[in-house]
PDB file of C-alpha atoms in Angstrom:
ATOM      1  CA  UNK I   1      24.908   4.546  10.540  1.00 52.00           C
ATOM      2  CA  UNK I   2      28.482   6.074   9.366  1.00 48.00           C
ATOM      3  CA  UNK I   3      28.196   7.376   6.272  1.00 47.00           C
ATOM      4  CA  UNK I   4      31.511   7.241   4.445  1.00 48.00           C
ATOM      5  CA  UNK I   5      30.560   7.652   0.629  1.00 56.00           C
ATOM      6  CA  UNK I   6      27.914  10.496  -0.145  1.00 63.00           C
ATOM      7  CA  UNK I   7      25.391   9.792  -2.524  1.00 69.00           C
ATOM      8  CA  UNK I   8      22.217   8.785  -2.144  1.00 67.00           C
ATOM      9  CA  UNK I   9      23.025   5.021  -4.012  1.00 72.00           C
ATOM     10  CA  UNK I  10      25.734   4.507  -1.538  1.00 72.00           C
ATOM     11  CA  UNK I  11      23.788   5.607   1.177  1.00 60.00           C
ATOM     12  CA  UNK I  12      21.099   3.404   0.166  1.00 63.00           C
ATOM     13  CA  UNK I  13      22.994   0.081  -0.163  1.00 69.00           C
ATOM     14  CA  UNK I  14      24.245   0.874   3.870  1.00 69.00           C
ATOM     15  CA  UNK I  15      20.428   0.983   5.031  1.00 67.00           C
ATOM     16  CA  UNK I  16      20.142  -2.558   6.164  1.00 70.00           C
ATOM     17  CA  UNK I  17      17.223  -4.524   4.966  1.00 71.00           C
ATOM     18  CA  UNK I  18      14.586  -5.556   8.044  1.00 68.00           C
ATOM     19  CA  UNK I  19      12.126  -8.215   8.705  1.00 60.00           C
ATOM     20  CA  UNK I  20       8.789  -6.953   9.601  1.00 54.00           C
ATOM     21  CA  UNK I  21       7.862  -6.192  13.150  1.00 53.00           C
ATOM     22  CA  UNK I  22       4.905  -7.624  14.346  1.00 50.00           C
ATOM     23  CA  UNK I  23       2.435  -5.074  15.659  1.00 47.00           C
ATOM     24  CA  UNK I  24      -1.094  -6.523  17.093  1.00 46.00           C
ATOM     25  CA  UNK I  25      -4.224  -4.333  17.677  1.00 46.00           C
ATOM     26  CA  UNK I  26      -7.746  -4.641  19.189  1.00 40.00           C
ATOM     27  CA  UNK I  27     -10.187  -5.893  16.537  1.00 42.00           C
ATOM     28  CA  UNK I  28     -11.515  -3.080  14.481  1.00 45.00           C
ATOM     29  CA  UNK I  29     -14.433  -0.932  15.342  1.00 46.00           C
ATOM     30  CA  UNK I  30     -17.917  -1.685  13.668  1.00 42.00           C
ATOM     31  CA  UNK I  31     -18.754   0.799  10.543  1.00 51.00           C
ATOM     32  CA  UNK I  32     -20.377   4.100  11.602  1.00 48.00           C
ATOM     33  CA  UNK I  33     -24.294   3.361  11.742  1.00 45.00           C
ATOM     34  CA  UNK I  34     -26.580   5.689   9.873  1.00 48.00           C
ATOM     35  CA  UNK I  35     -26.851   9.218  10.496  1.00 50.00           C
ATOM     36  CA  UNK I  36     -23.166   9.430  11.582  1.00 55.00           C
ATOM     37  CA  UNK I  37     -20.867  11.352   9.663  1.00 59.00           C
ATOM     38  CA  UNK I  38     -17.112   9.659   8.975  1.00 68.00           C
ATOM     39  CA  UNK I  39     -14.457  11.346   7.985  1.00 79.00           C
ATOM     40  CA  UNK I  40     -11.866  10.300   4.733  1.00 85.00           C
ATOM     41  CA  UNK I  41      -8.943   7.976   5.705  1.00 81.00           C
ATOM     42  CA  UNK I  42     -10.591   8.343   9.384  1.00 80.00           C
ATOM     43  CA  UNK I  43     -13.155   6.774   9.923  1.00 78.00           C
ATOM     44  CA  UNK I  44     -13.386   4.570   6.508  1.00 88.00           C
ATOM     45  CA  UNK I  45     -11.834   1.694   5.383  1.00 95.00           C
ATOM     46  CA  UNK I  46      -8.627   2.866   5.566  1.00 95.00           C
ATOM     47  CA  UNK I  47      -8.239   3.310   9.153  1.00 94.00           C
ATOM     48  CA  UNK I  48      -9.924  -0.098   9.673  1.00 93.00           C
ATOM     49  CA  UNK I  49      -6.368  -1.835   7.019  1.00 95.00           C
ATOM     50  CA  UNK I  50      -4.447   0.258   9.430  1.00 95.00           C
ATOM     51  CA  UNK I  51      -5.731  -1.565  12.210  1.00 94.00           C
ATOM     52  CA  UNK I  52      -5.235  -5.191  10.601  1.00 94.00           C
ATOM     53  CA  UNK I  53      -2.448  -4.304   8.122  1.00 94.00           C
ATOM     54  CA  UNK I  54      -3.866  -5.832   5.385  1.00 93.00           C
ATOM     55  CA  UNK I  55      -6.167  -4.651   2.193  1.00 93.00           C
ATOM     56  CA  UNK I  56      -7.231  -4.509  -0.919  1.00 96.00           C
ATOM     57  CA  UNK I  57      -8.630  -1.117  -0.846  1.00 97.00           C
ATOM     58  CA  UNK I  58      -8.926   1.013  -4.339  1.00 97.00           C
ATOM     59  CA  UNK I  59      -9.547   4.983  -4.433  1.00 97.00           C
ATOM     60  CA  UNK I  60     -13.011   4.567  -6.455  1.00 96.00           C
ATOM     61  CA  UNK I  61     -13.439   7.503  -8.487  1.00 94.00           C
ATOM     62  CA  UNK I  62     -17.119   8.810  -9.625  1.00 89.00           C
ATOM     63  CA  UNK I  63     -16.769   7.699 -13.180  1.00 91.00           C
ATOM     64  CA  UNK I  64     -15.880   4.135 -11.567  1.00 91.00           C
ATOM     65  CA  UNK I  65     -12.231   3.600 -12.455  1.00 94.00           C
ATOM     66  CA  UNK I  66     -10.298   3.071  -9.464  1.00 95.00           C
ATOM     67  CA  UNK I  67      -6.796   2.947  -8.153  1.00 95.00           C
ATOM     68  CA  UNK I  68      -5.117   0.387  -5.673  1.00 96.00           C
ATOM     69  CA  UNK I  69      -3.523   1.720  -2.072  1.00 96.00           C
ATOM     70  CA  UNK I  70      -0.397  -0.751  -1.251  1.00 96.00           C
ATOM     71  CA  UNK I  71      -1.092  -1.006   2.190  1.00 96.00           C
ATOM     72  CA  UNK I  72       0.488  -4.328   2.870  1.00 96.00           C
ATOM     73  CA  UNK I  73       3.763  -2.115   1.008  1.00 97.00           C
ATOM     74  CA  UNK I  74       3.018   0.149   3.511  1.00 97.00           C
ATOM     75  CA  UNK I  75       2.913  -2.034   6.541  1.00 96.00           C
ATOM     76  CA  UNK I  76       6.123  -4.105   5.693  1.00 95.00           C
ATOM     77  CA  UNK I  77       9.564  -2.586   6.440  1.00 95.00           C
ATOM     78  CA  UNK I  78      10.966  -0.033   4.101  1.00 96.00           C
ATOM     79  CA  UNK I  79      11.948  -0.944   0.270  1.00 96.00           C
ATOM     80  CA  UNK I  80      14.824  -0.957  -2.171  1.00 96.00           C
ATOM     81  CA  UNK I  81      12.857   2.674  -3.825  1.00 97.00           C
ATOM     82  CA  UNK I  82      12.102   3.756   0.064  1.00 97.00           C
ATOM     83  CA  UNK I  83      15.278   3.401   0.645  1.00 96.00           C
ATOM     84  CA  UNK I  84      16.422   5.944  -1.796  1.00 97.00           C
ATOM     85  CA  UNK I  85      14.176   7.943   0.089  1.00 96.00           C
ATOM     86  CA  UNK I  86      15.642   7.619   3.060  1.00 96.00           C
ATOM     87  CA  UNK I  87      19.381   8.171   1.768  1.00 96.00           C
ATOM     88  CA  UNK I  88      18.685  11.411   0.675  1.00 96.00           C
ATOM     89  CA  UNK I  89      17.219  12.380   4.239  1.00 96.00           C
ATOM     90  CA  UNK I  90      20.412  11.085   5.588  1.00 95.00           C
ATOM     91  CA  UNK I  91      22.453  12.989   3.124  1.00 92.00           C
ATOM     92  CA  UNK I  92      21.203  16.858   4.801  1.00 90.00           C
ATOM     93  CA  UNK I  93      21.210  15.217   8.084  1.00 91.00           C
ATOM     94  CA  UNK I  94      18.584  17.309   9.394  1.00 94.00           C
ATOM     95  CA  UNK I  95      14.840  16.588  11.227  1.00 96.00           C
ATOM     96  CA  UNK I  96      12.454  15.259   8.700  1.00 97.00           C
ATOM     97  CA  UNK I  97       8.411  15.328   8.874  1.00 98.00           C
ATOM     98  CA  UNK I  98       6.798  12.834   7.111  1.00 98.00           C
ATOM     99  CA  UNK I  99       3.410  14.236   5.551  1.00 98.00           C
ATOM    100  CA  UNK I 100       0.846  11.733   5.838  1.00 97.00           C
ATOM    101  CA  UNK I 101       3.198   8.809   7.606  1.00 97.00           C
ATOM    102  CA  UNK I 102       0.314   5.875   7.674  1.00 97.00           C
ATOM    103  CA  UNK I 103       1.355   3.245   9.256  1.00 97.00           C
ATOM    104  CA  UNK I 104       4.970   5.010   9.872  1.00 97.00           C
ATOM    105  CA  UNK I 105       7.396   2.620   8.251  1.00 97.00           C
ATOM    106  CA  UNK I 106       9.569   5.996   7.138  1.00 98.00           C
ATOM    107  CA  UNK I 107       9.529   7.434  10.577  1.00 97.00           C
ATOM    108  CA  UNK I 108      10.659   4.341  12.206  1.00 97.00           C
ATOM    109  CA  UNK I 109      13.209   3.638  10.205  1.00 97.00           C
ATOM    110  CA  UNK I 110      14.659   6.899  10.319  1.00 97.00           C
ATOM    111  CA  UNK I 111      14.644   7.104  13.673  1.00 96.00           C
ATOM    112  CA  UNK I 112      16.801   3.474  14.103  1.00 95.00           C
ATOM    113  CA  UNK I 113      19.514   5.836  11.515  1.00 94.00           C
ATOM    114  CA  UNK I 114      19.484   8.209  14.242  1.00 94.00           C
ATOM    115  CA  UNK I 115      18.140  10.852  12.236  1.00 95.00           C
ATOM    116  CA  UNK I 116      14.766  12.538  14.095  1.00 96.00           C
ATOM    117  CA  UNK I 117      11.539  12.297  12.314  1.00 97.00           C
ATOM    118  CA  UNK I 118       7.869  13.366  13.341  1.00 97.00           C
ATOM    119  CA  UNK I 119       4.867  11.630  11.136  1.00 97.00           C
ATOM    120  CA  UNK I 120       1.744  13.734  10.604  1.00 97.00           C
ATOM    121  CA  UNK I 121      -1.587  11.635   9.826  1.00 97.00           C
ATOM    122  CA  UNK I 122      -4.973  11.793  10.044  1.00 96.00           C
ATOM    123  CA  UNK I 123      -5.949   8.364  10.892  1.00 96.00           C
ATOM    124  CA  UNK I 124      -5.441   7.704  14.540  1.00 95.00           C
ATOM    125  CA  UNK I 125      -4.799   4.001  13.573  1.00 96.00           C
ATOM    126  CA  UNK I 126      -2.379   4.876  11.652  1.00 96.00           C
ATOM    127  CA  UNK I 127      -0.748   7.225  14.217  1.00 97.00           C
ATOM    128  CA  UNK I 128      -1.552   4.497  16.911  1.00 96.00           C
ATOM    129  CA  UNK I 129       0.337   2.128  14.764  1.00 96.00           C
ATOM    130  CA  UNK I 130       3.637   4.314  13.603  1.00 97.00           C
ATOM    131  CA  UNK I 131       3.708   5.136  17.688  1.00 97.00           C
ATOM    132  CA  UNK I 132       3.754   0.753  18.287  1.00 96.00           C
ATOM    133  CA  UNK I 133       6.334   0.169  15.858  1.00 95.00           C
ATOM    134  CA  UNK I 134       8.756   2.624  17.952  1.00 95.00           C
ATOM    135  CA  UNK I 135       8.031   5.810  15.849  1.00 96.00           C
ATOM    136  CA  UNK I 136       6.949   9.385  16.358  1.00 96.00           C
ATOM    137  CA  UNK I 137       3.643  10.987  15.162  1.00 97.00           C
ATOM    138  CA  UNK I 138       0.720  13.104  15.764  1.00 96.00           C
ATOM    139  CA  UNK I 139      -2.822  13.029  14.350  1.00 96.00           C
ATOM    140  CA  UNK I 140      -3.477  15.630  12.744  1.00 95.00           C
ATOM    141  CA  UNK I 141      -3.904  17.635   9.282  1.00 96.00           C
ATOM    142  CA  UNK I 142      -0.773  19.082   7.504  1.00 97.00           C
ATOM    143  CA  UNK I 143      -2.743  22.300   6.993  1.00 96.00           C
ATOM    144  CA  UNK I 144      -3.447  22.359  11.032  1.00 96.00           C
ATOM    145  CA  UNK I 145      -0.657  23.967  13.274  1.00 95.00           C
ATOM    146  CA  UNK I 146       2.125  21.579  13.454  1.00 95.00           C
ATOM    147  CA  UNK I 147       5.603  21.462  15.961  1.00 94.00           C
ATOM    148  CA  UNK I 148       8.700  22.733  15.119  1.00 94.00           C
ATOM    149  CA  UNK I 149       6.503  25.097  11.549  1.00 95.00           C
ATOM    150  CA  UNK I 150       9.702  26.216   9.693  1.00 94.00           C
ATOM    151  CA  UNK I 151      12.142  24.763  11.492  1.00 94.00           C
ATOM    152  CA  UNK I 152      12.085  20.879   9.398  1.00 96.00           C
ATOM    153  CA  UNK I 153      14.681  20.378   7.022  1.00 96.00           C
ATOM    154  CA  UNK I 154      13.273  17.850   4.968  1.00 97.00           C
ATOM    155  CA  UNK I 155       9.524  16.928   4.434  1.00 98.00           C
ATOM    156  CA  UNK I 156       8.506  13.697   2.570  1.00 98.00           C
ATOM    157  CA  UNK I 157       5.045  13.372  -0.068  1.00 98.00           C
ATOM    158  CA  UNK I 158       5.986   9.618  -0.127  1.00 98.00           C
ATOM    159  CA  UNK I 159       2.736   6.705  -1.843  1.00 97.00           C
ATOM    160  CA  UNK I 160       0.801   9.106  -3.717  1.00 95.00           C
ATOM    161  CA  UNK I 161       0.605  11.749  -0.694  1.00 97.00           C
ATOM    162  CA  UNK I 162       1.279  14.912  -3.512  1.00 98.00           C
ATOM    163  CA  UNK I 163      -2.214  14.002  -3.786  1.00 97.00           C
ATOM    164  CA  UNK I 164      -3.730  15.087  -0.641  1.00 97.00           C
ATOM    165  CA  UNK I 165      -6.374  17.602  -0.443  1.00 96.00           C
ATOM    166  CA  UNK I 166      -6.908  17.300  -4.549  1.00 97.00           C
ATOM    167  CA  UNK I 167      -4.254  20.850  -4.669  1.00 98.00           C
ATOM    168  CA  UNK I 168      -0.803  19.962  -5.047  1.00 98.00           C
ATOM    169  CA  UNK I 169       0.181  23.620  -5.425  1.00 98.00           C
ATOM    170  CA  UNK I 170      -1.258  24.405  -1.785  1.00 98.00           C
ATOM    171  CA  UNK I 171      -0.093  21.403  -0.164  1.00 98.00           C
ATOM    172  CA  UNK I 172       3.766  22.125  -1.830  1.00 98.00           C
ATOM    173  CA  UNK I 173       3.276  25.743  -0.433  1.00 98.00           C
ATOM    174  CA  UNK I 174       2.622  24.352   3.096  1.00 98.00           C
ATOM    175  CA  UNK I 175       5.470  21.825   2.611  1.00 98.00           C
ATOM    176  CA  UNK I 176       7.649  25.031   2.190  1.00 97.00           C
ATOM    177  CA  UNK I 177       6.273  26.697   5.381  1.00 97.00           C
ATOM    178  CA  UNK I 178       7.092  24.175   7.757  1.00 97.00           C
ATOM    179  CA  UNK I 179      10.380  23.878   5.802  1.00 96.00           C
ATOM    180  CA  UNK I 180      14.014  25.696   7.163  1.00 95.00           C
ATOM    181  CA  UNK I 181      15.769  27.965   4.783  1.00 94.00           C
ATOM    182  CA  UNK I 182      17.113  25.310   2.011  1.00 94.00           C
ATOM    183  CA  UNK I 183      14.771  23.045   2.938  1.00 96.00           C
ATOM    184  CA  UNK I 184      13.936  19.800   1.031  1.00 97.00           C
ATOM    185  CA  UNK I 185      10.479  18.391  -0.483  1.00 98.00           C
ATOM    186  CA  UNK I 186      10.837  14.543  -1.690  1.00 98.00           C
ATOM    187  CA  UNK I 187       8.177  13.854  -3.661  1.00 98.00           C
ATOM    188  CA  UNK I 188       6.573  10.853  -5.096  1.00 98.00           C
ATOM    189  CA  UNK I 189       4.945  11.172  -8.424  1.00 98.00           C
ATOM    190  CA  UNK I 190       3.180   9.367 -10.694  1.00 97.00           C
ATOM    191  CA  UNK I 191       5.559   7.529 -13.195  1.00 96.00           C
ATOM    192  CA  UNK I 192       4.099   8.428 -15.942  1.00 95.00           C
ATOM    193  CA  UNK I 193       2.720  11.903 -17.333  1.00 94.00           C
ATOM    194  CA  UNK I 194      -0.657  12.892 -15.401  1.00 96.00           C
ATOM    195  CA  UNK I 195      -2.479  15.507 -13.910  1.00 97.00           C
ATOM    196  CA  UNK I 196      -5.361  14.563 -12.498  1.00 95.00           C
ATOM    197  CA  UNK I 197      -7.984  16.331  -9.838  1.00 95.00           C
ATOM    198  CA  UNK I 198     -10.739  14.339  -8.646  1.00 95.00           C
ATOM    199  CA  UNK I 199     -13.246  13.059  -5.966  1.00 96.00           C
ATOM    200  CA  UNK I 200     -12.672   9.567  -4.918  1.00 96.00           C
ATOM    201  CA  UNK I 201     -13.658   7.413  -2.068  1.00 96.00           C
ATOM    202  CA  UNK I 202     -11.865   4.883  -0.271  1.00 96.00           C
ATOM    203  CA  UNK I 203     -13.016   1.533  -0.994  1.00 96.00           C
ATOM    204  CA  UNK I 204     -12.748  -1.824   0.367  1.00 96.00           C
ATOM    205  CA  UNK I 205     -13.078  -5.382  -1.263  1.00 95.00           C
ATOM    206  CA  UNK I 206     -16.598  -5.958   0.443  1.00 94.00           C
ATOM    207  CA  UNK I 207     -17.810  -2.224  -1.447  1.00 93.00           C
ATOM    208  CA  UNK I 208     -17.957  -0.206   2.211  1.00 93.00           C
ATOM    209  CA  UNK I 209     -16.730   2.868   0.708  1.00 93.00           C
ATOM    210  CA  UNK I 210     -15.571   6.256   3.252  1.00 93.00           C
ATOM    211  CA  UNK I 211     -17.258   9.875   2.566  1.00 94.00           C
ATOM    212  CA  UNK I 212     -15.888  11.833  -1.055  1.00 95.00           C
ATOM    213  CA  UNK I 213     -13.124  13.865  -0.832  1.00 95.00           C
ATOM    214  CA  UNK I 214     -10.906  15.551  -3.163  1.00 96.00           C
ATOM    215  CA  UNK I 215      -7.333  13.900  -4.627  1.00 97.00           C
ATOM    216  CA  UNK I 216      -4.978  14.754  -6.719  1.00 97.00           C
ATOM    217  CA  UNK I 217      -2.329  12.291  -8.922  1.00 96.00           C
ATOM    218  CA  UNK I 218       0.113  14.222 -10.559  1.00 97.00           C
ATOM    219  CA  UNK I 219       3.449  13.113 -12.746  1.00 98.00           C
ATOM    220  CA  UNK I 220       6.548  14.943 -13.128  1.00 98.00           C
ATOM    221  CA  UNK I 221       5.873  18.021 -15.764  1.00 97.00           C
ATOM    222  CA  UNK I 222       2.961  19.080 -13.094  1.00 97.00           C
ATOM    223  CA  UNK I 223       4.767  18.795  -9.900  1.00 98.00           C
ATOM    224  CA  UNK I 224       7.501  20.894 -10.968  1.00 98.00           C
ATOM    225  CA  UNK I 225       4.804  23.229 -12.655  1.00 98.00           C
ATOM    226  CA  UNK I 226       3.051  23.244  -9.264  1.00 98.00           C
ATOM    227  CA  UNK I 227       6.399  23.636  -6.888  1.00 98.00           C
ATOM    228  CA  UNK I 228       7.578  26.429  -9.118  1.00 97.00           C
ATOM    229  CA  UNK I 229       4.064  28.115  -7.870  1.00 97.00           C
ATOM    230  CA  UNK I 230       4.744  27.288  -4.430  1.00 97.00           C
ATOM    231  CA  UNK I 231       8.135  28.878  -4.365  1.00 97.00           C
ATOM    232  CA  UNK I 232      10.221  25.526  -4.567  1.00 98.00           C
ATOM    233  CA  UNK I 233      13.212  24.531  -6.907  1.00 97.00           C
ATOM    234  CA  UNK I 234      13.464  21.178  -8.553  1.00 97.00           C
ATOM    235  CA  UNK I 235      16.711  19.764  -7.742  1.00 96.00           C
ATOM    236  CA  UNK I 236      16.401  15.731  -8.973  1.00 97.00           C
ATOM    237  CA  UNK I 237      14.346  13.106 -10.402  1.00 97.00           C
ATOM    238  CA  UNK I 238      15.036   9.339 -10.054  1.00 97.00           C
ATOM    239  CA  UNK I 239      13.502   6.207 -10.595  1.00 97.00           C
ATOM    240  CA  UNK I 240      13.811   3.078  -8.196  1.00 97.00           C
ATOM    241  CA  UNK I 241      11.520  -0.601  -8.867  1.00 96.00           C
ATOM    242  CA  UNK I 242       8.455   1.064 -11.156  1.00 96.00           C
ATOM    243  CA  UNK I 243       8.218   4.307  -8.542  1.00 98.00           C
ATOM    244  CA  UNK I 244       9.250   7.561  -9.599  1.00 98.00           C
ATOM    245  CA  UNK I 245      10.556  10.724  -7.139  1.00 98.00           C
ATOM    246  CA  UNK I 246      11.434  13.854  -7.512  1.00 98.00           C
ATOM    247  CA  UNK I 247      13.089  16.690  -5.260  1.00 98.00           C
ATOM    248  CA  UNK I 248      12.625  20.271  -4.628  1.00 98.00           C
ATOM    249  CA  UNK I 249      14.441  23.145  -2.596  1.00 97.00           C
ATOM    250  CA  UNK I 250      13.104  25.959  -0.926  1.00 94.00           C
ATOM    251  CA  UNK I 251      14.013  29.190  -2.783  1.00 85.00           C
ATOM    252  CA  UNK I 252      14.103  31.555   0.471  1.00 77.00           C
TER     253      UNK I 252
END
């Protein structure tokens, strides 16, 4: 795409709107059997929507509440507030990983801009099905050794993915590892204020719920508390459609 006016509206108007691809995949394994041991967003319900592209699911949290995953958002083609996302990638110009990709509809699409882009997930269905849709991506945890550590110049927390590993502060502080020098972070928050750490489960309409695990969901005021602890500079907030995203710089 030639990019003749630089800002990250402009930018986003150019990215041309797409019709989902259909991507087909062998019926879904059966639920582990007793005495196995899954593994959150691996071998729960999760990886079984990113099989068929389709929910509800719901983080269940042990007091009961619980919050929805979009995961037919996920599965479609990028969005008008995605597509800010995007722009702002395609304003540095330079590689982007995209921390926790699911079903890879960032990767993809920045790869048809011409701009390269590596997801990192740990569902293999949702690797399998970034990697069918023409993208890039490994399975794997973004605290495990990843390619190209501090060479990335942008790395994306898009749907709720501050939350991963219930630490924001330690996942921002791995961002900015893997980050070049002036690196980016582009962060979805919560759009409202919050700062939550819990256990949840993922959770399915028929009640098969995946293993506890810890999660974090985090507005504004604490992300930029936690990036500030992590060594990272907020640079911009905006607000696109209900979804709220912030972005911070590597200090050194």
């Amino acid at each position: 795409m030639r990019i003749t006016e630089r800002t990250p509206e402009r930018i986003a108007e150019r990215i041309p709107a797409r019709t989902p691809t259909r991507i087909t995949f062998v019926p879904a394994p059966v639920r582990p059997s007793h005495g196995s041991a899954p593994r959150p967003w691996a071998q729960d319900p999760f990886a079984q929507a990113m099989r068929t592209g389709r929910g509800p699911l719901w983080l269940r949290r042990a007091d009961g509440h619980r919050h929805p995953l979009d995961v037919e958002r996920w599965c479609a083609p990028p969005d008008a507030a995605d597509r800010s996302l995007l722009a702002r990638c395609l304003l540095t110009g330079r590689p982007v990983l995209d921390v926790g990709c699911g079903p890879g509809r960032l990767v993809i699409e920045l790869l048809s801009l011409g701009l390269p882009a590596l997801g990192v997930d740990v569902t293999s269905a949702a690797v399998a099905r970034t990697r069918a849709g023409g993208g890039v991506a490994v399975c794997r945890s973004v605290f495990d050794r990843l390619p190209g550590e501090g060479r990335w110049g942008t790395a994306l927390l898009a749907d709720g993915n501050l939350g991963i590993g219930g630490d924001p502060t330690a996942l921002l502080a791995r961002c900015r590892e893997v980050l070049a020098p002036g690196g980016t972070v582009l962060v979805e928050v919560e759009p409202r204020d919050v700062d939550d750490r819990v256990t949840v489960r993922v959770e399915d309409a028929s009640g098969w719920s995946g293993p506890p695990f810890a999660w974090a969901r985090v507005g504004a005021s604490a992300a930029t508390a936690c990036a500030a602890e992590a060594g990272l500079a907020e640079r911009e907030r905006w607000k696109v459609d209900g979804r709220a995203f912030m972005a911070f710089t590597r200090l050194s």
